[in-house]
Amino acid sequence: MPEPTGPRTPEPVDAEIVPDPTPAPAPPATGYDERGVPSLDYVRDKIEGRYATSIGAAELAEGTAAARSVEEQEAERAAKAKAKLDEIRRSMGN
């Protein structure tokens, strides 16, 4: 007998229903009291961490070629501005 050429329907498979595992209790939020107010130490640590991150990001940004290029452009502009100001002062003195 020839095989059917249409789409085949899969045979049913016996499956076992497994209950979801009970989720582990969430750890207590550190740095907060029972009313949800953060402690001063927690806030201080958070601020210090953000400050340290920003300082590190600034230090990394200064080390890139693009930052050096910007610094060179600023220095060149400042030198040109000083030269122009000196020229103006000389012309006013005559």
Backbone atoms as SQL, in Angstrom:
CREATE TABLE atoms (id INTEGER PRIMARY KEY, chain TEXT, resi INTEGER, resn TEXT, atom TEXT, x REAL, y REAL, z REAL);
INSERT INTO atoms VALUES
  (1, 'A', 1, 'MET', 'N', 0.843, -1.168, 0.000),
  (2, 'A', 1, 'MET', 'CA', 0.000, 0.000, 0.000),
  (3, 'A', 1, 'MET', 'C', 0.895, 1.240, 0.000),
  (4, 'A', 2, 'PRO', 'N', 0.607, 2.232, -0.816),
  (5, 'A', 2, 'PRO', 'CA', 1.453, 3.429, -0.909),
  (6, 'A', 2, 'PRO', 'C', 1.299, 4.304, 0.343),
  (7, 'A', 3, 'GLU', 'N', 2.384, 5.016, 0.680),
  (8, 'A', 3, 'GLU', 'CA', 2.394, 5.921, 1.832),
  (9, 'A', 3, 'GLU', 'C', 1.612, 7.185, 1.472),
  (10, 'A', 4, 'PRO', 'N', 0.877, 7.751, 2.459),
  (11, 'A', 4, 'PRO', 'CA', 0.168, 9.000, 2.170),
  (12, 'A', 4, 'PRO', 'C', 1.182, 10.126, 1.949),
  (13, 'A', 5, 'THR', 'N', 0.856, 11.016, 1.030),
  (14, 'A', 5, 'THR', 'CA', 1.791, 12.097, 0.698),
  (15, 'A', 5, 'THR', 'C', 1.470, 13.392, 1.441),
  (16, 'A', 6, 'GLY', 'N', 0.376, 13.492, 2.135),
  (17, 'A', 6, 'GLY', 'CA', -0.008, 14.711, 2.858),
  (18, 'A', 6, 'GLY', 'C', 0.730, 14.827, 4.176),
  (19, 'A', 7, 'PRO', 'N', 0.436, 15.876, 4.936),
  (20, 'A', 7, 'PRO', 'CA', 1.107, 16.047, 6.239),
  (21, 'A', 7, 'PRO', 'C', 0.705, 14.948, 7.198),
  (22, 'A', 8, 'ARG', 'N', 1.691, 14.521, 7.958),
  (23, 'A', 8, 'ARG', 'CA', 1.429, 13.449, 8.917),
  (24, 'A', 8, 'ARG', 'C', 1.064, 14.055, 10.254),
  (25, 'A', 9, 'THR', 'N', 0.131, 13.460, 10.905),
  (26, 'A', 9, 'THR', 'CA', -0.222, 13.905, 12.254),
  (27, 'A', 9, 'THR', 'C', 0.590, 13.083, 13.235),
  (28, 'A', 10, 'PRO', 'N', 1.202, 13.747, 14.222),
  (29, 'A', 10, 'PRO', 'CA', 2.016, 13.002, 15.180),
  (30, 'A', 10, 'PRO', 'C', 1.126, 12.151, 16.074),
  (31, 'A', 11, 'GLU', 'N', 1.715, 11.064, 16.502),
  (32, 'A', 11, 'GLU', 'CA', 0.971, 10.182, 17.397),
  (33, 'A', 11, 'GLU', 'C', 0.975, 10.789, 18.791),
  (34, 'A', 12, 'PRO', 'N', -0.115, 10.633, 19.549),
  (35, 'A', 12, 'PRO', 'CA', -0.153, 11.179, 20.904),
  (36, 'A', 12, 'PRO', 'C', 0.901, 10.508, 21.786),
  (37, 'A', 13, 'VAL', 'N', 1.426, 11.297, 22.680),
  (38, 'A', 13, 'VAL', 'CA', 2.463, 10.820, 23.598),
  (39, 'A', 13, 'VAL', 'C', 1.924, 10.967, 25.014),
  (40, 'A', 14, 'ASP', 'N', 2.136, 9.930, 25.820),
  (41, 'A', 14, 'ASP', 'CA', 1.729, 10.028, 27.217),
  (42, 'A', 14, 'ASP', 'C', 2.670, 11.008, 27.921),
  (43, 'A', 15, 'ALA', 'N', 2.095, 11.949, 28.662),
  (44, 'A', 15, 'ALA', 'CA', 2.902, 12.942, 29.379),
  (45, 'A', 15, 'ALA', 'C', 2.466, 12.982, 30.832),
  (46, 'A', 16, 'GLU', 'N', 3.411, 13.269, 31.656),
  (47, 'A', 16, 'GLU', 'CA', 3.125, 13.366, 33.082),
  (48, 'A', 16, 'GLU', 'C', 3.089, 14.837, 33.458),
  (49, 'A', 17, 'ILE', 'N', 2.075, 15.257, 34.163),
  (50, 'A', 17, 'ILE', 'CA', 1.969, 16.634, 34.607),
  (51, 'A', 17, 'ILE', 'C', 2.779, 16.770, 35.887),
  (52, 'A', 18, 'VAL', 'N', 3.750, 17.681, 35.838),
  (53, 'A', 18, 'VAL', 'CA', 4.624, 17.904, 36.980),
  (54, 'A', 18, 'VAL', 'C', 4.249, 19.250, 37.583),
  (55, 'A', 19, 'PRO', 'N', 3.950, 19.270, 38.876),
  (56, 'A', 19, 'PRO', 'CA', 3.605, 20.556, 39.492),
  (57, 'A', 19, 'PRO', 'C', 4.826, 21.478, 39.524),
  (58, 'A', 20, 'ASP', 'N', 4.561, 22.793, 39.457),
  (59, 'A', 20, 'ASP', 'CA', 5.647, 23.769, 39.538),
  (60, 'A', 20, 'ASP', 'C', 6.301, 23.661, 40.903),
  (61, 'A', 21, 'PRO', 'N', 7.621, 23.742, 40.923),
  (62, 'A', 21, 'PRO', 'CA', 8.284, 23.705, 42.225),
  (63, 'A', 21, 'PRO', 'C', 7.924, 24.957, 43.005),
  (64, 'A', 22, 'THR', 'N', 7.859, 24.827, 44.296),
  (65, 'A', 22, 'THR', 'CA', 7.526, 25.997, 45.114),
  (66, 'A', 22, 'THR', 'C', 8.683, 26.973, 45.050),
  (67, 'A', 23, 'PRO', 'N', 8.393, 28.229, 44.776),
  (68, 'A', 23, 'PRO', 'CA', 9.488, 29.203, 44.679),
  (69, 'A', 23, 'PRO', 'C', 10.142, 29.408, 46.032),
  (70, 'A', 24, 'ALA', 'N', 11.428, 29.631, 45.983),
  (71, 'A', 24, 'ALA', 'CA', 12.166, 29.872, 47.219),
  (72, 'A', 24, 'ALA', 'C', 11.740, 31.222, 47.772),
  (73, 'A', 25, 'PRO', 'N', 11.654, 31.326, 49.071),
  (74, 'A', 25, 'PRO', 'CA', 11.259, 32.620, 49.632),
  (75, 'A', 25, 'PRO', 'C', 12.293, 33.683, 49.289),
  (76, 'A', 26, 'ALA', 'N', 11.821, 34.865, 48.976),
  (77, 'A', 26, 'ALA', 'CA', 12.724, 35.962, 48.618),
  (78, 'A', 26, 'ALA', 'C', 13.524, 36.370, 49.845),
  (79, 'A', 27, 'PRO', 'N', 14.803, 36.609, 49.644),
  (80, 'A', 27, 'PRO', 'CA', 15.613, 37.038, 50.790),
  (81, 'A', 27, 'PRO', 'C', 15.154, 38.421, 51.241),
  (82, 'A', 28, 'PRO', 'N', 15.287, 38.691, 52.504),
  (83, 'A', 28, 'PRO', 'CA', 14.863, 40.007, 52.970),
  (84, 'A', 28, 'PRO', 'C', 15.714, 41.097, 52.316),
  (85, 'A', 29, 'ALA', 'N', 15.065, 42.186, 51.962),
  (86, 'A', 29, 'ALA', 'CA', 15.775, 43.289, 51.318),
  (87, 'A', 29, 'ALA', 'C', 16.741, 43.899, 52.322),
  (88, 'A', 30, 'THR', 'N', 18.012, 43.870, 52.002),
  (89, 'A', 30, 'THR', 'CA', 18.996, 44.419, 52.923),
  (90, 'A', 30, 'THR', 'C', 19.015, 45.929, 52.790),
  (91, 'A', 31, 'GLY', 'N', 19.217, 46.579, 53.897),
  (92, 'A', 31, 'GLY', 'CA', 19.287, 48.023, 53.887),
  (93, 'A', 31, 'GLY', 'C', 17.951, 48.703, 54.074),
  (94, 'A', 32, 'TYR', 'N', 16.885, 47.956, 54.215),
  (95, 'A', 32, 'TYR', 'CA', 15.556, 48.531, 54.396),
  (96, 'A', 32, 'TYR', 'C', 14.962, 48.027, 55.705),
  (97, 'A', 33, 'ASP', 'N', 14.163, 48.867, 56.344),
  (98, 'A', 33, 'ASP', 'CA', 13.486, 48.404, 57.548),
  (99, 'A', 33, 'ASP', 'C', 12.142, 47.786, 57.161),
  (100, 'A', 34, 'GLU', 'N', 11.375, 47.384, 58.139),
  (101, 'A', 34, 'GLU', 'CA', 10.116, 46.675, 57.862),
  (102, 'A', 34, 'GLU', 'C', 9.096, 47.562, 57.154),
  (103, 'A', 35, 'ARG', 'N', 9.270, 48.888, 57.216),
  (104, 'A', 35, 'ARG', 'CA', 8.347, 49.786, 56.525),
  (105, 'A', 35, 'ARG', 'C', 8.811, 50.116, 55.112),
  (106, 'A', 36, 'GLY', 'N', 9.980, 49.604, 54.728),
  (107, 'A', 36, 'GLY', 'CA', 10.504, 49.852, 53.384),
  (108, 'A', 36, 'GLY', 'C', 11.359, 51.093, 53.279),
  (109, 'A', 37, 'VAL', 'N', 11.789, 51.634, 54.409),
  (110, 'A', 37, 'VAL', 'CA', 12.625, 52.835, 54.414),
  (111, 'A', 37, 'VAL', 'C', 14.088, 52.407, 54.412),
  (112, 'A', 38, 'PRO', 'N', 14.895, 52.930, 53.467),
  (113, 'A', 38, 'PRO', 'CA', 16.301, 52.529, 53.431),
  (114, 'A', 38, 'PRO', 'C', 17.073, 53.130, 54.599),
  (115, 'A', 39, 'SER', 'N', 18.087, 52.394, 55.045),
  (116, 'A', 39, 'SER', 'CA', 18.922, 52.897, 56.135),
  (117, 'A', 39, 'SER', 'C', 19.927, 53.901, 55.583),
  (118, 'A', 40, 'LEU', 'N', 20.477, 54.724, 56.463),
  (119, 'A', 40, 'LEU', 'CA', 21.454, 55.715, 56.056),
  (120, 'A', 40, 'LEU', 'C', 22.699, 55.043, 55.472),
  (121, 'A', 41, 'ASP', 'N', 23.119, 53.931, 56.074),
  (122, 'A', 41, 'ASP', 'CA', 24.293, 53.215, 55.556),
  (123, 'A', 41, 'ASP', 'C', 24.050, 52.717, 54.134),
  (124, 'A', 42, 'TYR', 'N', 22.851, 52.204, 53.893),
  (125, 'A', 42, 'TYR', 'CA', 22.510, 51.698, 52.559),
  (126, 'A', 42, 'TYR', 'C', 22.566, 52.829, 51.532),
  (127, 'A', 43, 'VAL', 'N', 21.981, 53.965, 51.871),
  (128, 'A', 43, 'VAL', 'CA', 21.965, 55.111, 50.950),
  (129, 'A', 43, 'VAL', 'C', 23.383, 55.617, 50.718),
  (130, 'A', 44, 'ARG', 'N', 24.185, 55.713, 51.780),
  (131, 'A', 44, 'ARG', 'CA', 25.565, 56.171, 51.648),
  (132, 'A', 44, 'ARG', 'C', 26.354, 55.243, 50.732),
  (133, 'A', 45, 'ASP', 'N', 26.221, 53.929, 50.935),
  (134, 'A', 45, 'ASP', 'CA', 26.928, 52.967, 50.087),
  (135, 'A', 45, 'ASP', 'C', 26.512, 53.095, 48.628),
  (136, 'A', 46, 'LYS', 'N', 25.231, 53.311, 48.399),
  (137, 'A', 46, 'LYS', 'CA', 24.721, 53.440, 47.031),
  (138, 'A', 46, 'LYS', 'C', 25.303, 54.695, 46.364),
  (139, 'A', 47, 'ILE', 'N', 25.332, 55.810, 47.099),
  (140, 'A', 47, 'ILE', 'CA', 25.886, 57.060, 46.559),
  (141, 'A', 47, 'ILE', 'C', 27.376, 56.902, 46.286),
  (142, 'A', 48, 'GLU', 'N', 28.107, 56.314, 47.221),
  (143, 'A', 48, 'GLU', 'CA', 29.546, 56.128, 47.034),
  (144, 'A', 48, 'GLU', 'C', 29.832, 55.225, 45.848),
  (145, 'A', 49, 'GLY', 'N', 29.012, 54.196, 45.663),
  (146, 'A', 49, 'GLY', 'CA', 29.195, 53.304, 44.518),
  (147, 'A', 49, 'GLY', 'C', 28.967, 54.017, 43.193),
  (148, 'A', 50, 'ARG', 'N', 27.936, 54.842, 43.139),
  (149, 'A', 50, 'ARG', 'CA', 27.666, 55.592, 41.904),
  (150, 'A', 50, 'ARG', 'C', 28.769, 56.608, 41.632),
  (151, 'A', 51, 'TYR', 'N', 29.258, 57.255, 42.693),
  (152, 'A', 51, 'TYR', 'CA', 30.333, 58.229, 42.534),
  (153, 'A', 51, 'TYR', 'C', 31.596, 57.542, 42.007),
  (154, 'A', 52, 'ALA', 'N', 31.931, 56.401, 42.581),
  (155, 'A', 52, 'ALA', 'CA', 33.119, 55.663, 42.141),
  (156, 'A', 52, 'ALA', 'C', 32.969, 55.223, 40.686),
  (157, 'A', 53, 'THR', 'N', 31.784, 54.812, 40.311),
  (158, 'A', 53, 'THR', 'CA', 31.543, 54.407, 38.927),
  (159, 'A', 53, 'THR', 'C', 31.724, 55.584, 37.976),
  (160, 'A', 54, 'SER', 'N', 31.223, 56.752, 38.357),
  (161, 'A', 54, 'SER', 'CA', 31.352, 57.914, 37.480),
  (162, 'A', 54, 'SER', 'C', 32.805, 58.367, 37.358),
  (163, 'A', 55, 'ILE', 'N', 33.546, 58.308, 38.458),
  (164, 'A', 55, 'ILE', 'CA', 34.969, 58.668, 38.408),
  (165, 'A', 55, 'ILE', 'C', 35.719, 57.705, 37.491),
  (166, 'A', 56, 'GLY', 'N', 35.441, 56.415, 37.638),
  (167, 'A', 56, 'GLY', 'CA', 36.094, 55.421, 36.784),
  (168, 'A', 56, 'GLY', 'C', 35.749, 55.602, 35.321),
  (169, 'A', 57, 'ALA', 'N', 34.494, 55.916, 35.032),
  (170, 'A', 57, 'ALA', 'CA', 34.084, 56.130, 33.641),
  (171, 'A', 57, 'ALA', 'C', 34.790, 57.348, 33.057),
  (172, 'A', 58, 'ALA', 'N', 34.935, 58.400, 33.860),
  (173, 'A', 58, 'ALA', 'CA', 35.630, 59.602, 33.384),
  (174, 'A', 58, 'ALA', 'C', 37.104, 59.302, 33.116),
  (175, 'A', 59, 'GLU', 'N', 37.726, 58.521, 33.995),
  (176, 'A', 59, 'GLU', 'CA', 39.130, 58.172, 33.791),
  (177, 'A', 59, 'GLU', 'C', 39.314, 57.329, 32.535),
  (178, 'A', 60, 'LEU', 'N', 38.394, 56.407, 32.305),
  (179, 'A', 60, 'LEU', 'CA', 38.485, 55.590, 31.093),
  (180, 'A', 60, 'LEU', 'C', 38.277, 56.428, 29.839),
  (181, 'A', 61, 'ALA', 'N', 37.340, 57.369, 29.910),
  (182, 'A', 61, 'ALA', 'CA', 37.060, 58.214, 28.748),
  (183, 'A', 61, 'ALA', 'C', 38.241, 59.115, 28.409),
  (184, 'A', 62, 'GLU', 'N', 38.976, 59.568, 29.434),
  (185, 'A', 62, 'GLU', 'CA', 40.134, 60.427, 29.190),
  (186, 'A', 62, 'GLU', 'C', 41.241, 59.683, 28.451),
  (187, 'A', 63, 'GLY', 'N', 41.311, 58.397, 28.599),
  (188, 'A', 63, 'GLY', 'CA', 42.385, 57.627, 27.993),
  (189, 'A', 63, 'GLY', 'C', 42.156, 57.267, 26.540),
  (190, 'A', 64, 'THR', 'N', 41.022, 57.614, 25.973),
  (191, 'A', 64, 'THR', 'CA', 40.748, 57.235, 24.589),
  (192, 'A', 64, 'THR', 'C', 41.370, 58.232, 23.617),
  (193, 'A', 65, 'ALA', 'N', 41.531, 57.805, 22.388),
  (194, 'A', 65, 'ALA', 'CA', 42.094, 58.665, 21.349),
  (195, 'A', 65, 'ALA', 'C', 41.177, 59.851, 21.064),
  (196, 'A', 66, 'ALA', 'N', 39.884, 59.625, 21.112),
  (197, 'A', 66, 'ALA', 'CA', 38.935, 60.704, 20.851),
  (198, 'A', 66, 'ALA', 'C', 39.064, 61.796, 21.902),
  (199, 'A', 67, 'ALA', 'N', 39.246, 61.412, 23.155),
  (200, 'A', 67, 'ALA', 'CA', 39.391, 62.399, 24.226),
  (201, 'A', 67, 'ALA', 'C', 40.681, 63.194, 24.047),
  (202, 'A', 68, 'ARG', 'N', 41.758, 62.520, 23.668),
  (203, 'A', 68, 'ARG', 'CA', 43.016, 63.230, 23.431),
  (204, 'A', 68, 'ARG', 'C', 42.865, 64.205, 22.274),
  (205, 'A', 69, 'SER', 'N', 42.134, 63.808, 21.243),
  (206, 'A', 69, 'SER', 'CA', 41.917, 64.678, 20.093),
  (207, 'A', 69, 'SER', 'C', 41.149, 65.928, 20.512),
  (208, 'A', 70, 'VAL', 'N', 40.132, 65.758, 21.342),
  (209, 'A', 70, 'VAL', 'CA', 39.346, 66.899, 21.821),
  (210, 'A', 70, 'VAL', 'C', 40.223, 67.817, 22.651),
  (211, 'A', 71, 'GLU', 'N', 41.074, 67.243, 23.513),
  (212, 'A', 71, 'GLU', 'CA', 41.969, 68.055, 24.337),
  (213, 'A', 71, 'GLU', 'C', 42.935, 68.850, 23.457),
  (214, 'A', 72, 'GLU', 'N', 43.445, 68.222, 22.392),
  (215, 'A', 72, 'GLU', 'CA', 44.349, 68.919, 21.477),
  (216, 'A', 72, 'GLU', 'C', 43.621, 70.051, 20.765),
  (217, 'A', 73, 'GLN', 'N', 42.370, 69.815, 20.358),
  (218, 'A', 73, 'GLN', 'CA', 41.594, 70.865, 19.684),
  (219, 'A', 73, 'GLN', 'C', 41.337, 72.031, 20.631),
  (220, 'A', 74, 'GLU', 'N', 41.020, 71.744, 21.890),
  (221, 'A', 74, 'GLU', 'CA', 40.785, 72.803, 22.874),
  (222, 'A', 74, 'GLU', 'C', 42.060, 73.606, 23.111),
  (223, 'A', 75, 'ALA', 'N', 43.187, 72.928, 23.210),
  (224, 'A', 75, 'ALA', 'CA', 44.453, 73.618, 23.424),
  (225, 'A', 75, 'ALA', 'C', 44.789, 74.501, 22.220),
  (226, 'A', 76, 'GLU', 'N', 44.548, 74.005, 21.019),
  (227, 'A', 76, 'GLU', 'CA', 44.803, 74.783, 19.804),
  (228, 'A', 76, 'GLU', 'C', 43.902, 76.019, 19.761),
  (229, 'A', 77, 'ARG', 'N', 42.619, 75.854, 20.104),
  (230, 'A', 77, 'ARG', 'CA', 41.684, 76.976, 20.124),
  (231, 'A', 77, 'ARG', 'C', 42.110, 78.026, 21.153),
  (232, 'A', 78, 'ALA', 'N', 42.540, 77.558, 22.323),
  (233, 'A', 78, 'ALA', 'CA', 42.971, 78.484, 23.375),
  (234, 'A', 78, 'ALA', 'C', 44.207, 79.266, 22.931),
  (235, 'A', 79, 'ALA', 'N', 45.139, 78.600, 22.252),
  (236, 'A', 79, 'ALA', 'CA', 46.342, 79.283, 21.766),
  (237, 'A', 79, 'ALA', 'C', 45.983, 80.322, 20.712),
  (238, 'A', 80, 'LYS', 'N', 45.072, 79.985, 19.802),
  (239, 'A', 80, 'LYS', 'CA', 44.635, 80.934, 18.781),
  (240, 'A', 80, 'LYS', 'C', 43.917, 82.126, 19.410),
  (241, 'A', 81, 'ALA', 'N', 43.092, 81.862, 20.416),
  (242, 'A', 81, 'ALA', 'CA', 42.373, 82.944, 21.089),
  (243, 'A', 81, 'ALA', 'C', 43.350, 83.871, 21.798),
  (244, 'A', 82, 'LYS', 'N', 44.369, 83.310, 22.442),
  (245, 'A', 82, 'LYS', 'CA', 45.373, 84.133, 23.130),
  (246, 'A', 82, 'LYS', 'C', 46.149, 84.976, 22.126),
  (247, 'A', 83, 'ALA', 'N', 46.512, 84.380, 21.003),
  (248, 'A', 83, 'ALA', 'CA', 47.241, 85.121, 19.969),
  (249, 'A', 83, 'ALA', 'C', 46.389, 86.263, 19.427),
  (250, 'A', 84, 'LYS', 'N', 45.115, 86.031, 19.199),
  (251, 'A', 84, 'LYS', 'CA', 44.220, 87.069, 18.682),
  (252, 'A', 84, 'LYS', 'C', 44.058, 88.191, 19.705),
  (253, 'A', 85, 'LEU', 'N', 43.917, 87.826, 20.983),
  (254, 'A', 85, 'LEU', 'CA', 43.784, 88.821, 22.036),
  (255, 'A', 85, 'LEU', 'C', 45.054, 89.670, 22.134),
  (256, 'A', 86, 'ASP', 'N', 46.215, 89.039, 22.039),
  (257, 'A', 86, 'ASP', 'CA', 47.482, 89.783, 22.060),
  (258, 'A', 86, 'ASP', 'C', 47.566, 90.732, 20.869),
  (259, 'A', 87, 'GLU', 'N', 47.120, 90.284, 19.715),
  (260, 'A', 87, 'GLU', 'CA', 47.121, 91.115, 18.510),
  (261, 'A', 87, 'GLU', 'C', 46.214, 92.335, 18.697),
  (262, 'A', 88, 'ILE', 'N', 45.046, 92.122, 19.276),
  (263, 'A', 88, 'ILE', 'CA', 44.101, 93.219, 19.518),
  (264, 'A', 88, 'ILE', 'C', 44.701, 94.208, 20.513),
  (265, 'A', 89, 'ARG', 'N', 45.347, 93.723, 21.557),
  (266, 'A', 89, 'ARG', 'CA', 45.944, 94.607, 22.559),
  (267, 'A', 89, 'ARG', 'C', 47.074, 95.440, 21.933),
  (268, 'A', 90, 'ARG', 'N', 47.875, 94.822, 21.065),
  (269, 'A', 90, 'ARG', 'CA', 48.976, 95.545, 20.397),
  (270, 'A', 90, 'ARG', 'C', 48.405, 96.634, 19.494),
  (271, 'A', 91, 'SER', 'N', 47.324, 96.298, 18.771),
  (272, 'A', 91, 'SER', 'CA', 46.752, 97.296, 17.849),
  (273, 'A', 91, 'SER', 'C', 46.111, 98.455, 18.598),
  (274, 'A', 92, 'MET', 'N', 45.620, 98.233, 19.786),
  (275, 'A', 92, 'MET', 'CA', 44.993, 99.289, 20.569),
  (276, 'A', 92, 'MET', 'C', 46.060, 100.174, 21.240),
  (277, 'A', 93, 'GLY', 'N', 47.226, 99.625, 21.434),
  (278, 'A', 93, 'GLY', 'CA', 48.301, 100.387, 22.089),
  (279, 'A', 93, 'GLY', 'C', 48.935, 101.394, 21.160),
  (280, 'A', 94, 'ASN', 'N', 48.799, 101.240, 19.842),
  (281, 'A', 94, 'ASN', 'CA', 49.439, 102.167, 18.888),
  (282, 'A', 94, 'ASN', 'C', 48.699, 103.443, 18.750);
